[in-house]
Amino acid sequence: MKADDQKRLLREMIFFRRFEDRCFEAYMERKIGGFLHLYSGQEAVATGVMEMAKPGHDYVITGYRDHVHAIKSGAQPREVMAELYGKETGSSRGRGGSMHIFDPTVNFMGGYALVGQPFPLAAGLAMGCKHKGTDQIAICFLGDGANNQGTFHETMNMASVWKLPVLFVCENNQYAIGTHIDRSTAVVDQYKRVCGYNMEASQHDGMDIEEVMPAAKKAVDYVRSGKGPYFIEFMTYRFRGHSMSDAKGYRTKEEEAEWEKRDPIRIYSAKLREKGVVTDDEIKSWEKEIDNELENDIIKFAEESPEPRVEDLNKYVLDDNPDPRWIGPLVNEGV
Amino acid sequence: MAETAYWEAIRRAHDEEMANDKMVIAMGEDIGVAGGTYKATLGLFDKYGAERVIDTPISENSYTGIGIGASMVGVRPIVEIMSINFALLALDTIINAAAKIRYMSGGRVQCPLVIRTPGGTAHQLAAQHSARLARMFMSTAGLRVVTPRGPLDAYGMLKSAVRCNDPVVIIEHERMYNMKEDIPDEEFFRPLEGAEIVRHGTDITLIGYNYNVHLCLGAAEKLAKDGISAEVLDLRSLKPLDREAIRRSVEKTHHVVIAEEDEAPVGVGAEIIATVTEDCFYALDAQPIRVHAADVPVPYNAKLEKEAIPDVEDVYQGALKCLGRI
Ligand SMILES: Cc1ncc(C[n+]2csc(CCOP(=O)(O)OP(=O)(O)O)c2C)c(N)n1
């Protein structure tokens, strides 16, 4: 990989971290409502996997921890932020919020709050690609906890039987809210769980983007070549609570400190510094630029955008403009 | 014009829509090689192949979800769920995904998905195969729910549903698949909205949907012998509901009976009576009547089963009560 690309990737990850930090602040200021699930700590996974796929071309779908996946797919950060602010300019016109970011213009097909629901939807997106005969694939990012849903098993089976072009990316951060995987899941290594469905699978370090990318490339190429689905597991950690209401009482300071040493941004910047690709000063200047962009463009846009109009409450429930031939109303003769 | 059975009408609609648009696919348990539990896809596997007439495993929630995912990228799936009881397993993906994706994406993503499923009580199938869940779908924003009462609607509404950009739930009925009716040979569409007066009358309005329309028609015959002129209104669509048609008819007859096969609490009838009270309370000359199923799981025993669900006599008696004749 070229030095320029390496720099871009590191800068992107720093951007994602600071974007999420800024969301945290906006939430504390009560500018963002509802549930807010931040991605800090897991950046290497979405960044590395999407770097090896075709963002904007391949379909991406995920759960509620979805801001970074949307942006890496090509959604405009200011539209994502405006969505968190519930504004009409938001990526879901203020109707979705943090857990339901959508941007079909870049084939980001949504964040979903029901744990496990995206599995079949992802297989359906893949079925659509296959049906249309395109070279697109569907990528489904979900947590380890989601694998205990029935949809996981049903979907792995169908995806495998029908050889659908879908890549399942398990972001194993070891916790489902406050329950450690040891206490909820009989098979701790998630990639092993799909062997019952005759599916290719592998497990990798999710904190080092240089480990993520080659593994992801192999998986993406496999799926794109038409061989069928692939299940890839990345071992990772979220640095913040599950959501904003989570005090993290279920984990120890020691455990957190251990994982913090494996901060994906720290690891990658150390590697790039060592190779002489970046300097501390350069990183500092990026941080300034990013903060500036966040404040003076992204947040400003969200703050200044209009709210949806109350008169539009019922908009988007059904097709606004259906063909009268099949929508009616029925003509009652002789009434 | 040809006399066509309900199942044949559905089959024909599948066939024509699949021939018309390569994006139309069918999926469900046993619908391919076996031709479907009620023969609604008979022969289509041979004609369109395994990629378009898809035999799914017994995984209702996930294959319906797969249909939704495919519909989000331009495919137009017709998902058959063998019995509405099994649709309970798919309620998450129907209610939380299909019905909401347009809304929560701010209108940017849509799910042009059709779900066909029989929902009713028939031939001693007992509690777990006799659910009537119309009310559950009816109370979900973002869905269209239609209940074709005969081959004409079964054909024309399925064709419209396939071309509609909203998720459409079509509730059929086990006891209707062999019902016959003349339908035109030329292609036609039936709208997904709008109630229909299937018998004009002046003394009382009998409201039904799905199989219950036939109970209402039977009751109207009996009432006619008593010199009572009953109007029969088929709701056809439970969502959206044609409140206008209900109001117009009640303002004409001043009496209303609703026949439903669902249990009464929080049922379709509850909604219809609320609608009548809200929209035309002062047009009523008598208290509205609900004719409904007993509030029990449907029993296996034939005598008990018959007792548990409404029949023509029940609707007739309901009408007499409403008219103060008993
Ligand atoms: C069907 C369903 N059940 C429960 C919840 C509540 N819930 C939200 S997130 C979560 C934990 C999910 O953990 P995991 O899949 O590992 O994802 P992570 O949050 O770790 O990224 C739970 C139980 C839900 N949203 N949906």
XYZ file of C-alpha atoms and ligand atoms in Angstrom:
687
model
C 0.000 0.000 0.000
C 1.233 3.449 -0.928
C 2.265 5.906 1.755
C -0.470 8.319 0.692
C -3.116 5.667 1.193
C -1.711 4.701 4.559
C -1.842 8.321 5.629
C -5.389 8.661 4.380
C -6.475 5.594 6.330
C -4.942 6.792 9.557
C -6.499 10.193 9.077
C -9.877 8.580 8.413
C -9.696 6.578 11.616
C -8.784 9.705 13.566
C -11.709 11.448 11.926
C -14.090 8.633 12.948
C -12.837 8.751 16.547
C -13.271 12.492 16.787
C -16.632 12.376 15.037
C -17.856 9.959 17.709
C -16.284 12.060 20.489
C -18.114 15.080 19.156
C -21.374 13.080 19.133
C -20.731 12.283 22.788
C -20.475 15.991 23.573
C -23.559 16.859 21.550
C -25.456 14.191 23.424
C -24.363 15.652 26.760
C -25.546 19.030 25.505
C -28.899 17.342 24.734
C -28.545 18.181 21.062
C -28.754 14.491 20.210
C -31.586 12.436 21.715
C -32.573 8.801 21.954
C -30.038 6.034 22.146
C -26.522 6.739 20.968
C -24.041 3.891 20.435
C -20.494 4.955 19.658
C -17.941 3.008 17.645
C -14.713 4.205 19.285
C -12.159 1.416 19.489
C -13.529 -0.608 16.579
C -12.458 1.773 13.783
C -9.953 -0.595 12.216
C -12.718 -3.075 11.359
C -15.106 -0.926 9.314
C -12.245 1.105 7.849
C -10.139 -1.905 6.902
C -12.981 -4.022 5.525
C -14.525 -1.245 3.455
C -11.115 -0.262 2.159
C -10.924 -3.721 0.584
C -14.486 -3.598 -0.743
C -16.041 -1.072 -3.113
C -17.690 1.626 -1.004
C -20.668 3.189 -2.759
C -20.907 0.157 -5.036
C -21.249 -2.778 -2.660
C -24.230 -2.800 -0.323
C -23.583 -2.282 3.368
C -25.966 -2.911 6.238
C -25.438 -2.968 9.993
C -26.930 -2.582 13.460
C -27.423 0.532 15.537
C -23.687 1.356 15.951
C -23.758 2.639 12.433
C -22.311 6.143 11.951
C -18.838 5.055 10.912
C -20.060 2.348 8.547
C -22.292 4.919 6.851
C -19.522 7.491 6.468
C -16.974 4.961 5.272
C -19.555 3.831 2.692
C -19.610 7.390 1.392
C -22.402 9.101 3.331
C -21.687 12.784 4.006
C -20.632 13.263 7.647
C -22.691 16.457 7.845
C -25.815 14.544 6.777
C -25.116 11.850 9.341
C -24.687 14.488 12.039
C -27.828 16.310 10.902
C -29.668 13.000 11.250
C -28.433 12.668 14.830
C -29.795 16.152 15.385
C -33.135 15.009 13.921
C -33.014 17.520 11.089
C -34.726 17.471 7.688
C -31.300 17.556 6.021
C -30.296 14.380 7.823
C -29.542 11.218 5.941
C -32.970 9.864 6.932
C -34.673 13.291 6.935
C -34.736 13.259 10.722
C -37.033 10.226 10.820
C -34.377 7.659 11.650
C -31.904 9.062 14.146
C -28.641 7.541 15.306
C -29.754 3.926 15.029
C -31.291 4.255 11.559
C -28.876 6.005 9.234
C -29.660 5.292 5.550
C -27.993 6.513 2.400
C -29.107 4.631 -0.709
C -27.076 6.980 -2.918
C -23.973 5.173 -1.641
C -25.738 1.823 -1.137
C -25.654 2.135 2.625
C -28.891 0.278 3.327
C -29.322 1.166 6.924
C -28.707 0.735 10.560
C -31.283 -1.372 12.405
C -32.096 -1.432 16.103
C -33.379 -4.994 16.271
C -30.401 -7.159 17.135
C -29.989 -9.800 14.426
C -32.482 -8.316 11.982
C -29.856 -7.238 9.408
C -28.674 -10.825 8.763
C -31.569 -11.783 6.475
C -31.822 -8.304 4.987
C -28.148 -8.576 4.005
C -28.742 -11.960 2.399
C -31.663 -10.359 0.541
C -29.475 -7.529 -0.734
C -27.035 -10.193 -1.916
C -29.841 -12.136 -3.540
C -30.782 -8.945 -5.386
C -27.193 -8.517 -6.635
C -27.083 -12.103 -7.779
C -30.474 -11.823 -9.458
C -29.409 -8.712 -11.351
C -26.115 -10.317 -12.300
C -23.952 -7.444 -11.057
C -20.549 -7.872 -9.427
C -21.792 -6.223 -6.245
C -21.676 -7.943 -2.889
C -23.520 -7.271 0.366
C -21.574 -6.651 3.562
C -23.260 -7.135 6.921
C -21.493 -5.767 10.002
C -22.857 -7.059 13.312
C -21.768 -7.679 16.877
C -21.060 -11.014 18.519
C -24.253 -10.826 20.583
C -26.352 -10.796 17.421
C -25.151 -14.294 16.608
C -27.410 -15.707 19.287
C -30.513 -14.697 17.369
C -32.391 -17.265 15.311
C -31.974 -15.096 12.230
C -28.230 -15.775 12.384
C -28.716 -19.494 11.975
C -31.555 -19.277 9.480
C -29.643 -16.827 7.328
C -26.283 -18.624 7.420
C -28.096 -21.712 6.195
C -29.896 -20.005 3.322
C -26.897 -17.874 2.320
C -24.826 -21.030 2.113
C -27.420 -23.186 0.300
C -28.024 -20.441 -2.250
C -24.358 -19.332 -2.484
C -25.267 -15.704 -1.976
C -22.588 -13.014 -2.406
C -22.680 -11.814 1.179
C -19.866 -11.121 3.607
C -20.787 -11.352 7.267
C -18.410 -9.305 9.388
C -18.598 -10.172 13.067
C -17.237 -7.367 15.206
C -16.515 -9.347 18.328
C -16.105 -6.792 21.087
C -16.981 -9.508 23.587
C -19.914 -7.751 25.161
C -23.617 -7.627 24.478
C -24.421 -4.495 26.472
C -23.164 -5.665 29.879
C -23.064 -9.401 29.363
C -19.676 -10.886 28.586
C -19.616 -13.411 25.771
C -18.384 -16.112 28.178
C -21.669 -15.872 29.991
C -24.011 -15.862 26.991
C -22.469 -17.914 24.258
C -21.502 -21.566 24.297
C -18.946 -21.239 21.501
C -16.782 -18.218 22.171
C -14.961 -18.235 18.822
C -17.715 -16.958 16.618
C -16.200 -18.018 13.301
C -16.492 -21.626 14.419
C -20.244 -21.330 14.713
C -20.826 -21.287 10.953
C -19.034 -24.565 10.267
C -22.452 -26.171 10.735
C -23.538 -24.272 7.661
C -20.658 -25.305 5.459
C -19.419 -21.734 5.154
C -15.914 -20.331 4.789
C -14.868 -18.484 7.930
C -11.850 -17.047 9.699
C -10.864 -15.031 12.759
C -8.436 -12.101 12.957
C -7.144 -9.277 15.094
C -9.511 -6.347 14.665
C -7.326 -3.724 16.316
C -4.574 -3.676 13.733
C -5.771 -2.423 10.367
C -2.790 -4.069 8.717
C -4.185 -7.397 9.896
C -7.744 -6.486 8.987
C -7.074 -5.500 5.387
C -5.427 -8.612 3.952
C -7.932 -10.846 5.723
C -10.806 -8.720 4.455
C -9.394 -8.706 0.949
C -9.325 -12.468 0.873
C -12.896 -12.653 2.104
C -14.200 -9.946 -0.229
C -12.502 -11.545 -3.235
C -13.912 -14.920 -2.289
C -17.450 -13.560 -2.105
C -17.129 -11.468 -5.260
C -15.850 -14.445 -7.233
C -19.258 -16.091 -6.770
C -18.128 -18.891 -4.479
C -20.736 -17.999 -1.868
C -20.864 -16.295 1.518
C -17.973 -15.785 3.914
C -18.026 -15.179 7.654
C -15.143 -13.142 9.011
C -14.607 -12.411 12.686
C -12.532 -9.572 14.101
C -11.521 -9.452 17.749
C -12.057 -5.916 18.931
C -13.180 -3.759 21.839
C -15.380 -0.739 22.317
C -13.780 1.932 24.430
C -16.980 3.593 25.515
C -20.052 2.157 27.170
C -22.570 0.231 25.116
C -24.659 3.364 24.850
C -24.676 6.712 26.575
C -26.604 5.368 29.537
C -24.010 2.682 30.252
C -21.679 3.180 33.217
C -19.567 0.151 32.251
C -19.793 -1.305 35.755
C -19.339 -4.775 34.305
C -15.730 -4.349 33.255
C -12.562 -3.674 35.188
C -10.168 -0.766 34.822
C -7.395 -3.301 34.195
C -9.211 -4.910 31.307
C -9.901 -1.530 29.743
C -6.291 -0.441 30.181
C -5.082 -3.626 28.495
C -7.246 -3.003 25.483
C -6.405 0.655 25.332
C -2.845 -0.355 24.622
C -4.253 -1.991 21.531
C -6.036 1.154 20.373
C -6.205 0.809 16.568
C -5.227 4.430 16.061
C -2.297 4.121 18.424
C -1.098 0.924 16.735
C -1.356 2.260 13.224
C 0.151 5.652 13.945
C 3.090 3.997 15.745
C 3.673 1.765 12.723
C 3.475 4.621 10.273
C 5.727 6.826 12.407
C 8.273 4.082 12.614
C 8.283 3.703 8.844
C 8.654 7.441 8.503
C 5.312 7.773 6.736
C 3.916 10.306 9.213
C 5.215 12.548 11.949
C 3.613 13.607 15.209
C 3.321 17.125 13.883
C 1.420 15.917 10.863
C -1.029 14.012 13.050
C -1.461 17.072 15.270
C -2.222 19.218 12.284
C -4.804 16.677 11.037
C -6.478 16.735 14.402
C -6.755 20.488 14.154
C -8.169 20.280 10.662
C -10.664 17.603 11.678
C -11.842 19.544 14.718
C -12.201 22.580 12.572
C -14.240 20.667 9.993
C -16.375 19.104 12.707
C -17.135 22.436 14.341
C -17.392 24.772 11.388
C -18.930 22.498 8.837
C -20.478 19.352 10.252
C -21.909 20.602 13.543
C -22.703 23.981 12.052
C -24.688 22.317 9.279
C -26.581 20.178 11.793
C -27.260 23.130 14.088
C -28.435 25.424 11.329
C -30.535 22.928 9.402
C -34.323 23.074 9.722
C -36.348 20.512 11.578
C -38.875 18.465 9.614
C -42.202 20.259 9.269
C -44.929 19.015 11.571
C -47.278 18.974 8.577
C -45.037 16.297 7.105
C -45.595 13.863 9.984
C -47.388 11.377 7.756
C -44.977 11.632 4.861
C -43.018 8.496 3.925
C -45.443 5.998 5.463
C -46.618 4.748 2.087
C -45.614 5.624 -1.452
C -46.468 9.307 -1.976
C -47.107 8.887 -5.623
C -48.607 5.506 -6.404
C -50.014 4.522 -9.775
C -53.766 5.166 -9.606
C -54.501 2.005 -11.574
C -53.560 -0.245 -8.704
C -54.098 2.004 -5.742
C -57.697 2.948 -6.464
C -59.931 4.004 -4.867
C -62.483 1.603 -6.180
C -65.381 3.177 -8.062
C -68.643 2.066 -6.495
C -71.174 2.047 -9.290
C -74.799 2.651 -8.473
C -74.337 3.885 -4.901
C -64.576 -14.843 -19.410
C -63.651 -18.109 -17.830
C -64.713 -19.715 -14.601
C -61.615 -19.649 -12.477
C -60.869 -20.991 -9.008
C -59.326 -18.687 -6.419
C -56.062 -20.625 -6.480
C -55.988 -20.559 -10.267
C -56.522 -16.819 -10.244
C -53.545 -16.358 -7.919
C -51.460 -18.683 -10.042
C -52.341 -16.752 -13.180
C -51.378 -13.446 -11.560
C -48.016 -14.896 -10.494
C -47.434 -16.221 -13.980
C -48.302 -12.990 -15.795
C -46.320 -10.790 -13.443
C -43.286 -13.035 -13.666
C -43.506 -13.072 -17.442
C -43.874 -9.303 -17.480
C -40.915 -8.447 -15.244
C -37.799 -10.473 -14.595
C -37.469 -8.764 -11.228
C -40.587 -10.540 -9.946
C -39.706 -13.674 -8.011
C -41.678 -15.993 -5.741
C -40.387 -17.557 -2.561
C -41.720 -19.704 0.237
C -41.878 -23.206 1.636
C -42.798 -25.865 -0.917
C -43.794 -23.375 -3.573
C -41.298 -24.567 -6.183
C -41.004 -28.227 -7.070
C -44.164 -29.070 -5.125
C -46.179 -26.179 -6.576
C -47.376 -24.668 -3.306
C -49.621 -25.933 -0.527
C -52.646 -24.393 -2.220
C -51.274 -24.763 -5.763
C -50.794 -21.010 -6.106
C -47.458 -21.479 -7.899
C -48.142 -24.781 -9.640
C -45.959 -25.256 -12.719
C -44.067 -21.999 -12.299
C -40.885 -23.710 -11.111
C -40.641 -25.519 -14.436
C -41.355 -22.331 -16.326
C -39.155 -19.834 -14.488
C -36.540 -21.964 -12.766
C -35.218 -22.391 -9.254
C -33.711 -18.893 -9.170
C -37.105 -17.241 -9.533
C -39.424 -19.718 -7.853
C -37.515 -20.360 -4.697
C -38.124 -23.203 -2.287
C -37.089 -21.875 1.115
C -36.229 -23.735 4.274
C -38.654 -23.467 7.206
C -37.270 -20.144 8.386
C -40.146 -17.693 8.157
C -38.545 -14.675 9.782
C -35.371 -14.882 7.758
C -36.733 -15.758 4.338
C -39.241 -12.947 4.676
C -36.309 -10.734 5.670
C -34.396 -11.913 2.623
C -37.391 -10.916 0.537
C -37.292 -7.494 2.141
C -33.574 -7.082 1.502
C -34.018 -8.087 -2.128
C -36.950 -5.701 -2.519
C -34.762 -2.846 -1.274
C -32.529 -3.237 -4.312
C -35.187 -3.536 -6.994
C -36.341 -7.140 -6.883
C -40.101 -7.622 -6.436
C -40.577 -10.742 -4.350
C -43.879 -12.444 -3.666
C -43.368 -14.272 -0.398
C -45.803 -17.039 0.476
C -46.167 -17.894 4.138
C -47.931 -21.237 4.375
C -50.288 -20.170 7.163
C -50.779 -16.886 8.926
C -49.892 -18.677 12.156
C -46.341 -19.015 10.885
C -46.316 -15.355 9.961
C -46.034 -14.787 13.701
C -42.442 -15.946 13.377
C -41.917 -13.289 10.753
C -43.650 -10.459 12.581
C -40.329 -8.898 13.516
C -39.194 -8.502 9.990
C -42.656 -7.543 8.691
C -43.544 -5.038 11.401
C -40.104 -3.772 12.367
C -38.468 -3.792 8.953
C -40.813 -3.910 5.936
C -43.365 -1.530 7.405
C -40.816 0.961 8.701
C -37.930 1.117 6.257
C -39.522 3.744 4.038
C -40.318 5.904 7.045
C -37.093 5.570 8.961
C -35.045 6.180 5.844
C -36.964 9.406 5.261
C -38.559 7.988 2.126
C -35.219 7.089 0.554
C -35.530 3.301 0.613
C -38.654 1.281 -0.120
C -39.752 -2.327 0.145
C -42.001 -3.352 -2.729
C -42.683 -6.725 -1.159
C -45.807 -8.870 -1.332
C -46.638 -11.339 1.415
C -49.414 -13.833 0.659
C -50.775 -15.951 3.449
C -53.999 -17.788 4.248
C -55.550 -16.752 7.537
C -58.662 -18.434 8.787
C -60.370 -21.393 10.355
C -60.977 -24.453 8.216
C -61.517 -28.181 8.462
C -60.532 -28.876 12.073
C -56.972 -27.600 11.783
C -57.060 -26.715 15.489
C -55.584 -23.847 17.447
C -52.148 -23.566 15.887
C -53.376 -23.616 12.311
C -56.456 -21.453 12.680
C -55.183 -18.071 13.653
C -56.773 -14.961 12.222
C -54.343 -12.136 12.654
C -55.809 -9.522 10.361
C -55.986 -7.119 13.281
C -52.276 -7.370 13.902
C -51.282 -6.250 10.448
C -54.159 -3.794 10.313
C -52.688 -1.919 13.252
C -49.264 -1.483 11.679
C -48.464 1.775 9.904
C -46.502 1.319 6.715
C -48.234 -1.834 5.508
C -51.053 -2.309 3.065
C -53.382 -5.147 4.059
C -55.854 -6.561 1.573
C -58.333 -9.438 1.778
C -59.571 -10.599 -1.635
C -62.998 -12.223 -1.269
C -62.981 -14.072 -4.596
C -60.975 -14.957 -7.711
C -61.532 -11.555 -9.350
C -59.863 -9.700 -6.500
C -57.371 -12.479 -5.793
C -56.024 -12.081 -9.325
C -56.366 -8.339 -9.748
C -55.096 -7.394 -6.323
C -52.054 -9.642 -6.488
C -51.113 -8.056 -9.791
C -51.530 -4.592 -8.307
C -49.631 -5.575 -5.183
C -46.657 -6.733 -7.232
C -46.481 -3.348 -8.941
C -47.106 -1.289 -5.817
C -44.054 0.196 -4.133
C -45.299 -0.498 -0.610
C -45.187 -3.756 1.323
C -48.552 -5.456 0.807
C -49.895 -8.252 2.988
C -52.544 -10.295 1.192
C -54.662 -12.340 3.571
C -56.313 -15.228 1.795
C -58.403 -17.949 3.429
C -58.091 -21.738 3.454
C -61.779 -22.071 2.637
C -61.636 -19.876 -0.454
C -58.977 -21.533 -2.617
C -61.523 -23.640 -4.490
C -64.126 -20.930 -4.763
C -64.949 -20.124 -8.422
C -65.932 -17.001 -10.292
C -65.928 -15.803 -13.899
C -63.005 -13.553 -14.571
C -62.050 -11.801 -17.810
C -59.459 -13.363 -20.075
C -57.747 -10.032 -20.691
C -55.284 -8.735 -18.139
C -56.780 -6.401 -15.528
C -55.868 -4.827 -12.218
C -57.969 -4.370 -9.114
C -57.127 -1.451 -6.859
C -55.657 -2.119 -3.433
C -57.828 0.495 -1.788
C -61.538 1.096 -1.574
C -64.376 -0.912 -0.078
C -66.942 -2.338 -2.452
C -70.687 -2.701 -2.202
C -71.337 -6.251 -3.288
C -75.079 -6.107 -2.698
C -77.118 -2.956 -2.537
C -79.684 -2.494 0.199
C -81.460 0.131 2.240
C -82.303 -1.280 5.695
C -79.000 -2.434 7.163
C -75.305 -2.525 6.281
C -73.496 -5.836 6.712
C -69.747 -5.277 6.665
C -67.320 -8.108 5.956
C -63.875 -8.780 4.558
C -62.211 -11.898 3.237
C -64.364 -15.033 3.756
C -66.823 -13.178 5.983
C -68.233 -11.328 2.989
C -69.800 -14.622 1.965
C -71.397 -14.968 5.391
C -72.815 -11.486 4.963
C -74.161 -12.370 1.510
C -75.780 -15.508 2.921
C -77.330 -13.516 5.742
C -78.583 -10.902 3.271
C -80.387 -13.653 1.346
C -82.136 -14.786 4.498
C -82.990 -11.237 5.477
C -84.490 -10.662 2.032
C -86.939 -13.478 2.713
C -88.014 -11.514 5.794
C -88.503 -8.466 3.614
C -85.357 -6.770 4.868
C -83.058 -5.123 2.362
C -79.446 -5.574 3.446
C -76.462 -3.853 1.900
C -73.231 -5.872 1.944
C -69.994 -3.948 2.041
C -66.704 -5.740 1.412
C -63.900 -3.784 3.030
C -61.366 -5.408 0.632
C -58.570 -3.357 2.174
C -58.086 -3.282 5.934
C -55.260 -0.834 5.559
C -55.837 1.783 4.411
C -59.467 1.529 5.460
C -62.161 3.110 3.267
C -63.913 5.095 5.997
C -65.832 7.074 3.407
C -67.567 3.996 2.031
C -68.517 2.848 5.533
C -69.937 6.253 6.370
C -71.908 6.504 3.126
C -73.507 3.119 3.591
C -74.393 3.633 7.254
C -75.879 7.033 6.481
C -78.122 5.248 3.994
C -79.201 2.276 6.147
C -78.741 3.631 9.697
C -77.919 0.117 10.930
C -74.615 -1.723 10.919
C -73.343 -5.213 11.615
C -69.715 -6.189 11.164
C -68.790 -9.837 10.664
C -65.260 -10.905 11.443
C -63.581 -14.224 11.996
C -61.046 -12.723 14.400
C -61.736 -12.776 18.115
C -63.527 -9.607 19.125
C -61.180 -7.923 21.592
C -59.112 -5.328 19.776
C -60.237 -6.867 16.502
C -61.186 -5.589 13.088
C -64.779 -5.145 14.284
C -63.656 -2.996 17.178
C -61.981 -0.685 14.707
C -64.987 -0.584 12.384
C -67.359 0.274 15.196
C -65.007 2.956 16.467
C -64.931 4.328 12.934
C -68.715 4.325 12.686
C -69.079 6.057 16.042
C -66.527 8.669 15.115
C -67.731 9.345 11.593
C -71.501 8.889 11.611
C -72.769 8.391 15.152
C -75.894 10.459 14.554
C -76.828 8.418 11.501
C -77.253 5.325 13.664
C -80.748 4.207 14.594
C -79.502 1.328 16.696
C -76.454 0.086 18.469
C -73.891 -1.440 16.065
C -73.320 -5.179 16.386
C -70.140 -7.228 16.142
C -70.445 -10.809 14.961
C -67.151 -12.424 15.798
C -65.312 -15.545 16.887
C -65.384 -16.794 20.456
C -62.475 -15.586 22.535
C -60.855 -19.029 22.680
C -58.093 -20.780 20.772
C -59.910 -22.566 17.955
C -60.783 -26.102 19.115
C -60.133 -29.268 17.108
C -63.535 -30.871 17.679
C -65.735 -30.107 14.685
C -68.800 -29.180 16.713
C -66.817 -26.886 18.949
C -64.964 -25.417 16.001
C -68.223 -24.561 14.295
C -69.444 -22.958 17.491
C -66.235 -20.922 17.871
C -66.470 -19.082 14.585
C -69.324 -17.090 13.081
C -71.541 -18.476 10.335
C -74.384 -17.186 8.176
C -76.921 -17.766 10.932
C -74.853 -15.715 13.389
C -74.705 -12.785 10.998
C -78.426 -13.123 10.307
C -79.212 -13.144 14.030
C -76.902 -10.180 14.549
C -78.795 -8.252 11.908
C -82.162 -9.080 13.445
C -80.862 -7.922 16.821
C -79.596 -4.693 15.350
C -82.981 -4.095 13.705
C -84.832 -4.795 16.946
C -86.568 -7.845 15.476
C -85.432 -10.111 18.318
C -34.113 -8.074 19.333
C -33.409 -7.220 20.322
N -33.231 -7.679 21.592
C -32.584 -6.912 22.489
C -32.131 -5.666 22.160
C -31.407 -4.807 23.194
N -29.974 -4.734 22.842
C -29.481 -3.694 22.151
S -27.878 -3.863 21.806
C -27.779 -5.346 22.581
C -26.473 -6.084 22.627
C -25.959 -6.486 21.291
O -24.625 -6.877 21.348
P -23.717 -7.145 20.095
O -24.519 -7.784 19.010
O -22.508 -7.885 20.534
O -23.320 -5.718 19.532
P -22.411 -4.585 20.153
O -23.340 -3.648 20.864
O -21.436 -5.224 21.034
O -21.789 -3.886 18.990
C -29.014 -5.668 23.129
C -29.287 -6.883 23.933
C -32.377 -5.214 20.850
N -32.012 -3.992 20.447
N -32.983 -6.013 19.954
